[in-house]
Coordinates of C-alpha atoms in Angstrom, one line a residue:
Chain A
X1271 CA 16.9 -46.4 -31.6
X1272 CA 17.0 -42.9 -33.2
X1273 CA 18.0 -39.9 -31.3
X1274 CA 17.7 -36.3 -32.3
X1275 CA 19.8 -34.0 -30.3
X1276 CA 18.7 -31.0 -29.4
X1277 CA 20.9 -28.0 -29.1
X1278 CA 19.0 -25.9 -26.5
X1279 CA 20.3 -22.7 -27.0
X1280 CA 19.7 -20.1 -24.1
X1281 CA 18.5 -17.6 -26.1
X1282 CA 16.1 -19.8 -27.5
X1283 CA 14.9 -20.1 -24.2
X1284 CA 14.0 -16.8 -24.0
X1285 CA 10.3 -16.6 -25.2
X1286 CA 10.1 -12.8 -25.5
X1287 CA 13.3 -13.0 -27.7
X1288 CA 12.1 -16.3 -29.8
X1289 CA 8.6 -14.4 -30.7
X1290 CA 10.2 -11.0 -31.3
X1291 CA 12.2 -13.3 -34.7
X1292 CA 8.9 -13.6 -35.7
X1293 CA 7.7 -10.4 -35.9
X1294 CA 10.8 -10.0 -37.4
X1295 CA 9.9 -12.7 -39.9
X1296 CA 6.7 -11.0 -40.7
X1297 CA 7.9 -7.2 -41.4
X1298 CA 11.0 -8.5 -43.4
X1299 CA 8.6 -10.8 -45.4
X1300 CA 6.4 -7.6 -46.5
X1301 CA 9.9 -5.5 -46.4
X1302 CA 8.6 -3.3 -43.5
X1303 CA 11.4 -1.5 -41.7
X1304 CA 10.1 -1.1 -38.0
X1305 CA 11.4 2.0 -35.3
X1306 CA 10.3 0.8 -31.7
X1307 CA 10.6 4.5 -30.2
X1308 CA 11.0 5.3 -27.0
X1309 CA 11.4 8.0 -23.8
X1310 CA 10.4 8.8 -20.4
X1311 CA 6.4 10.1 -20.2
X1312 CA 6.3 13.5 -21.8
X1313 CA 9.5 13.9 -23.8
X1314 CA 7.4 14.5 -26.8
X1315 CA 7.5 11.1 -28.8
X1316 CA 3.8 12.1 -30.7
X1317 CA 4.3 15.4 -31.4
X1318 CA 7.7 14.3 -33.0
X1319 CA 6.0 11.6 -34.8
X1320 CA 3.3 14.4 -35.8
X1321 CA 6.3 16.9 -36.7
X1322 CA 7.8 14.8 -38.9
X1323 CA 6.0 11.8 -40.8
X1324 CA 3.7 14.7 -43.0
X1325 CA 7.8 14.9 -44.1
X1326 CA 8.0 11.2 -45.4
X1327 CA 7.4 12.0 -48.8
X1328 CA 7.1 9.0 -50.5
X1329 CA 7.2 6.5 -47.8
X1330 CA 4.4 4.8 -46.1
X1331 CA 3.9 4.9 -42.9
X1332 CA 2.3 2.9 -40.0
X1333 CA 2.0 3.5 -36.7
X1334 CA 1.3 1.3 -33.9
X1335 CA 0.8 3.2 -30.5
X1336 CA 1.5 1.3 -26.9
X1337 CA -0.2 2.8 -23.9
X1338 CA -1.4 1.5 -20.6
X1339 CA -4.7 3.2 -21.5
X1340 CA -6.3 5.3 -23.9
X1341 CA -6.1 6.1 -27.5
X1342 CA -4.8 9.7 -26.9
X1343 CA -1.9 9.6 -29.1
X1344 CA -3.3 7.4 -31.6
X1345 CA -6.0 10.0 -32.4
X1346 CA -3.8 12.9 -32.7
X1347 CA -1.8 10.9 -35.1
X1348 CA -4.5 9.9 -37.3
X1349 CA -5.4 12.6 -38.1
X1350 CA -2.1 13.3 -39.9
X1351 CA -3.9 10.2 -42.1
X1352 CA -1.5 7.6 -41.3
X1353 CA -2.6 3.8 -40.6
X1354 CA -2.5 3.4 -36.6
X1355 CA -3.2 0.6 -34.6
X1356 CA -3.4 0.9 -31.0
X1357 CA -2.2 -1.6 -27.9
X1358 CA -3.5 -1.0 -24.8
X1359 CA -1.4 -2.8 -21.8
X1360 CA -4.0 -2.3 -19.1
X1361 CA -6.8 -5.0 -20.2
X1362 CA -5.1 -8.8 -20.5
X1363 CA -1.6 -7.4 -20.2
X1364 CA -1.8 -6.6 -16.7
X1365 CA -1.4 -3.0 -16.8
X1366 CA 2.4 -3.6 -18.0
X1367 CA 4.5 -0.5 -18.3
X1368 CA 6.5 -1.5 -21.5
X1369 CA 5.3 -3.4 -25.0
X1370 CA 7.3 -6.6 -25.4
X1371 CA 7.6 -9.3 -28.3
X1372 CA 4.0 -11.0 -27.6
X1373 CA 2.0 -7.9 -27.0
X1374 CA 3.3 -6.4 -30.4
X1375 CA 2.7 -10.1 -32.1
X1376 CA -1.2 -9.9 -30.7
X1377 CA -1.4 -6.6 -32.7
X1378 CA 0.4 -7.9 -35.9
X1379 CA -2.7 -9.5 -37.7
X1380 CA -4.4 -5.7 -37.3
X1381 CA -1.6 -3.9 -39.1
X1382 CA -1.3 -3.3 -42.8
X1383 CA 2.1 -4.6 -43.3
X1384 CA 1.6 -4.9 -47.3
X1385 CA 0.5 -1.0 -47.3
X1386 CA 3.6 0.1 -45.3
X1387 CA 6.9 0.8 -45.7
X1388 CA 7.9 1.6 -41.9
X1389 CA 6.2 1.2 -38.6
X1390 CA 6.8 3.1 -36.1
X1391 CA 5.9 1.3 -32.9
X1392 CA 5.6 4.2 -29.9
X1393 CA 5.9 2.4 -26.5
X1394 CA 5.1 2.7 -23.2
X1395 CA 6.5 6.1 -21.7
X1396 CA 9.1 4.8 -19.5
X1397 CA 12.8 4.8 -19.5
X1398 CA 13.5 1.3 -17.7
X1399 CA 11.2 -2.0 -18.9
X1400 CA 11.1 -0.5 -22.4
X1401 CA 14.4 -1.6 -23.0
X1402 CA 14.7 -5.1 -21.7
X1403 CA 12.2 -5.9 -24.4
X1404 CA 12.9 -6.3 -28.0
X1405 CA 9.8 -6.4 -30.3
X1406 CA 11.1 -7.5 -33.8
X1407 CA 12.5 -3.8 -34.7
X1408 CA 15.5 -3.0 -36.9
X1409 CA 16.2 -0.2 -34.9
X1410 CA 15.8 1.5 -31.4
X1411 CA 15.2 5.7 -31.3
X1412 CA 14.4 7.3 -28.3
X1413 CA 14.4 10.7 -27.1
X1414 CA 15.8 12.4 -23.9
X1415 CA 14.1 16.1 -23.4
X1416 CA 16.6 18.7 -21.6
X1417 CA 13.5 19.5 -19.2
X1418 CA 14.8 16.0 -17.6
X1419 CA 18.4 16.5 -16.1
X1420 CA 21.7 15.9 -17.3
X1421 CA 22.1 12.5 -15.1
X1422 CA 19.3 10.6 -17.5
X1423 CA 21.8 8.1 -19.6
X1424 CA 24.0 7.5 -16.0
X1425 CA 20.3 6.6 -14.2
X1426 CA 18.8 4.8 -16.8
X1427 CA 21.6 3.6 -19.0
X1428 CA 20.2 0.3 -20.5
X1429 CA 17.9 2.3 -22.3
X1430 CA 20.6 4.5 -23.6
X1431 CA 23.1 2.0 -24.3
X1432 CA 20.5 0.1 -26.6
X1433 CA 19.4 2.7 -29.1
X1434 CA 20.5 3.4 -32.2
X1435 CA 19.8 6.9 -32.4
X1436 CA 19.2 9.5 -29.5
X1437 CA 16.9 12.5 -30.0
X1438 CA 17.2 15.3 -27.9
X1439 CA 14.3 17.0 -27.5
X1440 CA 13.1 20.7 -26.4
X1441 CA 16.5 22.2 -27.3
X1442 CA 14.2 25.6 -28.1
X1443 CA 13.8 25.2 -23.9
X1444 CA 17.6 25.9 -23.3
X1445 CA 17.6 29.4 -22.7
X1446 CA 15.3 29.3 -19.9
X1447 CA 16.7 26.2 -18.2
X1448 CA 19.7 25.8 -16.1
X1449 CA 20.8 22.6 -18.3
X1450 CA 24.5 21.9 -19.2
X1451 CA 24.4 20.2 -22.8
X1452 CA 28.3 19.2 -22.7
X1453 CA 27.4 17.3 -19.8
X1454 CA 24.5 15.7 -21.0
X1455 CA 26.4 14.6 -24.2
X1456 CA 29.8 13.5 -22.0
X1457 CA 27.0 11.3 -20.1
X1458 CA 25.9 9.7 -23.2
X1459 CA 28.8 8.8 -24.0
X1460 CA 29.7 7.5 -21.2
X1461 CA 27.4 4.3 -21.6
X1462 CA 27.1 4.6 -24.8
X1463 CA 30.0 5.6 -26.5
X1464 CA 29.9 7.8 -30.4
X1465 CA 25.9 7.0 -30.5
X1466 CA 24.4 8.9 -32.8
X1467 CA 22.6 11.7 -31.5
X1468 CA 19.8 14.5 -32.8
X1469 CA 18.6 17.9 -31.1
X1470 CA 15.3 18.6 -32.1
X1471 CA 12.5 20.9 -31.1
X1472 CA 9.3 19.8 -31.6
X1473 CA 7.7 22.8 -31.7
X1474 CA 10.2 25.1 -33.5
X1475 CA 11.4 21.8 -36.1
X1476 CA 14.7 22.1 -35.7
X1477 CA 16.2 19.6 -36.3
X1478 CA 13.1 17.4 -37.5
X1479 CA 14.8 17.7 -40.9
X1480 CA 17.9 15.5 -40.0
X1481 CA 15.4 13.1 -38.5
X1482 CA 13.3 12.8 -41.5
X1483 CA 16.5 11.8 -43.6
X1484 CA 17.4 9.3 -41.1
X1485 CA 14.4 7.7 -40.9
X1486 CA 13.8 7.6 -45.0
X1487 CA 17.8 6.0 -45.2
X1488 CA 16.0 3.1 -42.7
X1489 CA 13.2 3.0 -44.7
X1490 CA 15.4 2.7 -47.8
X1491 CA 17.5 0.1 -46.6
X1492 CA 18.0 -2.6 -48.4
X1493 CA 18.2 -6.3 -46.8
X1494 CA 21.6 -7.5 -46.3
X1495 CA 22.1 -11.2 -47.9
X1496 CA 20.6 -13.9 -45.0
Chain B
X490 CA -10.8 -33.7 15.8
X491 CA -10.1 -30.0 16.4
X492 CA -10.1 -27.6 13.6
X493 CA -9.3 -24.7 13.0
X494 CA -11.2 -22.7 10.4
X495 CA -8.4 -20.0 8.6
X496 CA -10.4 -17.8 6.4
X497 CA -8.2 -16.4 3.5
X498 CA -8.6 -13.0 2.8
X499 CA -8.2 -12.1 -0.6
X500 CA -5.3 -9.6 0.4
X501 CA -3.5 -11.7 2.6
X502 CA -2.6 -13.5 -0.7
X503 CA -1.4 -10.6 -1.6
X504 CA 2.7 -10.9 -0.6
X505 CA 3.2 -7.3 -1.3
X506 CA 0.7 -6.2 0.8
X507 CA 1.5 -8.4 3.7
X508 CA 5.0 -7.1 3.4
X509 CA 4.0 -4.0 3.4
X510 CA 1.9 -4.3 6.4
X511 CA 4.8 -5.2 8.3
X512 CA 7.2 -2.2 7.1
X513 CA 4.0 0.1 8.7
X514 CA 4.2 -2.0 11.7
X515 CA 8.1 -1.1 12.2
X516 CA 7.3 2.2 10.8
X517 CA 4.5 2.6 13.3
X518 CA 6.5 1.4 16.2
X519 CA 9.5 3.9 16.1
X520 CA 6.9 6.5 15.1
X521 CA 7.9 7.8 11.8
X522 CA 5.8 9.0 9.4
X523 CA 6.5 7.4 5.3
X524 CA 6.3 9.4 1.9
X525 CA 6.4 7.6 -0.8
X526 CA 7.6 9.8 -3.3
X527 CA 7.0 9.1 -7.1
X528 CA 7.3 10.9 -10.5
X529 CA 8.4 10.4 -14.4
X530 CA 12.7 10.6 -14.7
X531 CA 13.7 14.2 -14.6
X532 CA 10.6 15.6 -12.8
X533 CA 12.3 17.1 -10.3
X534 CA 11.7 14.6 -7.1
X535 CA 15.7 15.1 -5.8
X536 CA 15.6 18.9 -6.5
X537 CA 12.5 19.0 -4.8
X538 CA 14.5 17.2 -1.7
X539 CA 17.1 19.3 -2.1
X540 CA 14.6 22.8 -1.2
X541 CA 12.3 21.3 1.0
X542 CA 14.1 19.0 3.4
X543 CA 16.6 22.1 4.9
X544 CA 13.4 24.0 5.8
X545 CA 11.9 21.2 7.8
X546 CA 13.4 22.3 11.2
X547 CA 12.2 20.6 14.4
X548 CA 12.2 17.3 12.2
X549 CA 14.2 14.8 11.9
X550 CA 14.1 13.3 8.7
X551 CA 15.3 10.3 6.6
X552 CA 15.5 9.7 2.8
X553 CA 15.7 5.9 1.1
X554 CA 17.0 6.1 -2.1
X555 CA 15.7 3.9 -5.1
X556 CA 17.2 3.8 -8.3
X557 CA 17.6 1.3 -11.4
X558 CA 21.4 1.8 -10.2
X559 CA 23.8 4.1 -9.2
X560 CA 23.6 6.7 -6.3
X561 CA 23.7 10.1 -8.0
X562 CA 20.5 11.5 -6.1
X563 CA 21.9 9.7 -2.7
X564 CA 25.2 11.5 -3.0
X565 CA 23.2 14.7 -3.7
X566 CA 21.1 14.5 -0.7
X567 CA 24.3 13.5 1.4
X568 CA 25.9 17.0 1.1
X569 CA 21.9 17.6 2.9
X570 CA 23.4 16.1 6.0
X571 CA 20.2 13.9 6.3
X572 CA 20.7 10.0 6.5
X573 CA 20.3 8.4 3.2
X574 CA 19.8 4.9 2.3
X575 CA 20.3 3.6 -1.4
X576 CA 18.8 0.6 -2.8
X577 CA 19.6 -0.2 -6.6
X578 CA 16.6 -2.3 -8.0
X579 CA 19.6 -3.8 -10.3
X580 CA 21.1 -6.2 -8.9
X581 CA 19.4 -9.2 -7.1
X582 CA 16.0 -7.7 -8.3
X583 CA 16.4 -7.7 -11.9
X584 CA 16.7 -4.3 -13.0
X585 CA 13.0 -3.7 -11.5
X586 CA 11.7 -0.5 -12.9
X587 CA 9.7 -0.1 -9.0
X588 CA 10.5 -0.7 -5.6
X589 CA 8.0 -3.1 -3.8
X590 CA 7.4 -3.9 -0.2
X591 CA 10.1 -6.5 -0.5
X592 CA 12.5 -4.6 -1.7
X593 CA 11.8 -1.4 1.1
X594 CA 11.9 -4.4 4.0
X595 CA 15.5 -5.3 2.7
X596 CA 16.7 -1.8 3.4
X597 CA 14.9 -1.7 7.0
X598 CA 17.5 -3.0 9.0
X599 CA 19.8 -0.2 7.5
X600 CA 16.9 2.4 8.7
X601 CA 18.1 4.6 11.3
X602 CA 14.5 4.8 12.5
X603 CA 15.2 5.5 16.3
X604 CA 16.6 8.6 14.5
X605 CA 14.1 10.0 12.4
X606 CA 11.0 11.4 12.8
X607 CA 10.1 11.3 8.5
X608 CA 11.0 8.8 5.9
X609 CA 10.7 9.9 2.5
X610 CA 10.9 7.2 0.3
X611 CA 12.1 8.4 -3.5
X612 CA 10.9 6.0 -5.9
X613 CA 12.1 5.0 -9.3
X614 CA 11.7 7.4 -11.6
X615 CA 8.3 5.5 -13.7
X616 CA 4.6 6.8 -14.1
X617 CA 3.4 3.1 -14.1
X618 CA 4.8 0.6 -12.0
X619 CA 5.4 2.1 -8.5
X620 CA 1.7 2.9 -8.2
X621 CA 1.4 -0.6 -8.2
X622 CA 2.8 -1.3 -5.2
X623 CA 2.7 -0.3 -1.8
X624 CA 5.5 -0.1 0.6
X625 CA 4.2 0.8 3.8
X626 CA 3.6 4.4 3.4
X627 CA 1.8 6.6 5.3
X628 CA 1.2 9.3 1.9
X629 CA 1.9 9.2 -1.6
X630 CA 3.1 12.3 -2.9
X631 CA 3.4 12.8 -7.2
X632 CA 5.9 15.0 -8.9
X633 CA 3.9 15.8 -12.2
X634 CA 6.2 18.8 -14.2
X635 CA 4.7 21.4 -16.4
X636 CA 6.9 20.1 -19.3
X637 CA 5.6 16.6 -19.5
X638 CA 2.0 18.0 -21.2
X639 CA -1.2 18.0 -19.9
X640 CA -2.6 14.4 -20.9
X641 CA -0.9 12.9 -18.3
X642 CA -3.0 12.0 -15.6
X643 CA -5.3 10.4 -18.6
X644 CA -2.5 8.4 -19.9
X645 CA -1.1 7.1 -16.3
X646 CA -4.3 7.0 -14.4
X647 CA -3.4 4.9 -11.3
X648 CA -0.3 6.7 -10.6
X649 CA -2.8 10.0 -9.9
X650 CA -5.4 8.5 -8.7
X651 CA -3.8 6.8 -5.7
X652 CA -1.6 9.9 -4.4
X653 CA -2.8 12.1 -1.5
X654 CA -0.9 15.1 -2.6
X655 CA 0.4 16.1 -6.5
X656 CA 3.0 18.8 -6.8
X657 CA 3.2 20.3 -10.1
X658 CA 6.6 21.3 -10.3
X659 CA 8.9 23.7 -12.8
X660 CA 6.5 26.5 -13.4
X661 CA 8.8 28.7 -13.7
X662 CA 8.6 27.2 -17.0
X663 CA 4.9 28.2 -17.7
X664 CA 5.7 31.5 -19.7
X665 CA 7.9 29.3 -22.0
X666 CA 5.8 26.4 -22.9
X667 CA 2.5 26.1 -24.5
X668 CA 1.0 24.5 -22.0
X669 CA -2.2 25.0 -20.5
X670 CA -2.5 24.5 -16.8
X671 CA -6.6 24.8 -16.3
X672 CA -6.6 21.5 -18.9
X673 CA -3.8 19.7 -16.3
X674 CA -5.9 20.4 -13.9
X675 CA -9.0 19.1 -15.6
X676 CA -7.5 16.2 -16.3
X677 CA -6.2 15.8 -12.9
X678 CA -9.6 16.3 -11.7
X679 CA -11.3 13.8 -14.3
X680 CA -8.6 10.7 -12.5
X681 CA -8.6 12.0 -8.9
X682 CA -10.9 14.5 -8.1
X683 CA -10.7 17.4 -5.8
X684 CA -7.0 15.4 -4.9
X685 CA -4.7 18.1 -2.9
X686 CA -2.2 19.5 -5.4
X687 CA 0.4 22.4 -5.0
X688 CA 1.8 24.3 -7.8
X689 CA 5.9 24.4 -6.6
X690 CA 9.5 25.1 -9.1
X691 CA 12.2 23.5 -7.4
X692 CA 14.4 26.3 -8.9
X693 CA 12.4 29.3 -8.0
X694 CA 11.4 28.1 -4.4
X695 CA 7.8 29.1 -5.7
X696 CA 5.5 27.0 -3.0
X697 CA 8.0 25.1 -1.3
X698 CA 6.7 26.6 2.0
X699 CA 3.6 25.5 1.2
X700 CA 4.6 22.2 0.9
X701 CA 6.9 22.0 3.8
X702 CA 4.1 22.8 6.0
X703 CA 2.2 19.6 4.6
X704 CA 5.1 17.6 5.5
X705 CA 5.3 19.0 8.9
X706 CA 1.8 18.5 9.5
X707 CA 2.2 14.9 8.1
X708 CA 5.0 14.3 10.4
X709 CA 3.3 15.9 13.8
X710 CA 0.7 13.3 13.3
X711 CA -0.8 11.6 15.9
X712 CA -1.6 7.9 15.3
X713 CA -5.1 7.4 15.6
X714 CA -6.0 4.4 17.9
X715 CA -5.9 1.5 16.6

């Protein structure tokens, strides 16, 4: 008799995890470098995406958009004449309130992966579900606004602890709030210690430089060996 | 043979619901009125507390407490001397980014509801989820805050269309923001129309009377018969 074992692996036994390597599979196969970008509703995610990807000079950009419902963002976006596919989770997804591996697989087939250089996939505005998920990105952005409290990263700190980069957004807002920025920034660290970090305005661009160079060394990156 | 015929109402299949139904009925029986209190992170639902509940004299209120984890806005409305209950969705639920029935009937025992004449339930911060699920309220009241843009009741539809009351909080921001409130309220009117809505800044005190009075009048009362 021949037997086979099988290692069963508990990760493998995560089906969100398993279907997020193949998106993974996919982008590295066309050498698209992918941003799943995230935030609680309203920090400004679009009009950061619409601030700063005219700035990609030379890099191609897709986006795909995740929304319970709607095509809001996706239509201010295209007009900046960028590829953008949208996901709605309210029809077949149950009105989820975060994108996960299967939901951005369903939307691969409609996305021009051998046009692109990045995709930037915006999720679902909310700071908890988001970040149980991982999709197939290489890296995790999101963006905390100073209109939302100092106590963010201590309330929600998954979503903190599993970014690479933190934008903070609305700095030009300061003046006119009673928002302590040390204390923001000790509470980042606090679950997520040395993480990198941005503040940005939106609407004055500060800031949208340093972003732009991040995103473009991402973009740039070459694959390490397999 | 006797039989008995059970017809199966669609809702009873509902758990949540049925769950729910019983939280009212212990609700109901000591007499106290439920908000269920909801909003994006950093909207301003514990400041809002923090004004409104030291100007409700003559009632005796409650708050329950639900967070991801931690109990930062427990410990805030402590100092309050109102009784506060914390539940942390994160362990033994799963990190839920809501609270359900279930979860609210977990924390009923701990209820001091002999005590209290108002509950005011404070959600997870999340525009999605919690409108999902009833918990036995009596109203749902929505923090919606000038900064988050005006596209928001488009964008999280159910969360405004099932509140009876949406208070538009921090405009005291409004001459620093290009935001336009007539579109808000449009938009607002577009998901929920003619739905009662108070324009209130947690820091200013701007309309906190106004909304104190709905809260008294919600907790005076009477039950209609059954």
């Amino acid at each position: 008799m021949h037997r086979t074992k099988v290692r069963v692996v508990e990760d493998a036994l995560d089906a969100n995890n398993t279907i997020a390597r193949a998106n993974r599979d996919d982008f590295d196969r066309h050498g698209v470098k992918v941003v799943n970008f995230m935030s609680a509703p309203g920090a400004g995610k679009t009009t950061l995406l619409e601030r700063v990807l005219p700035q990609l000079e030379g890099i191609r950009v897709g986006v795909l958009e995740g929304d319970v419902q709607g095509s809001m963002d996706a239509d201010r976006l295209a007009g900046l004449h960028v590829p953008v596919t949208q996901i709605n989770t309210d029809p077949g997804f149950g009105g989820e309130c975060h994108l996960d591996a299967n939901m951005v697989r369903s939307a691969v087939p409609s996305l021009p992966l051998e046009e692109i250089d990045l995709l930037v996939i915006e999720n679902v505005g909310n700071l908890v579900c988001p970040a149980e998920f991982r999709v197939g990105e290489d890296a995790r952005v999101m963006v905390c606004s100073v209109t939302e409290g100092e106590d963010k990263p201590l309330k929600y700190p998954l979503m903190f602890r599993t970014c690479e980069l933190v934008l903070i957004n609305k700095i030009d807002l300061l003046p006119h709030l009673e928002f302590d920025l040390g204390k923001l920034l000790y509470n980042l660290d606090a679950v997520h210690p040395g993480v990198q970090r941005m503040m940005v305005s939106a609407r004055t661009g500060e800031g949208i430089g340093e972003w732009r160079n991040w995103l473009s060394t991402l973009a740039a990156r070459a694959e390490a060996p397999a």
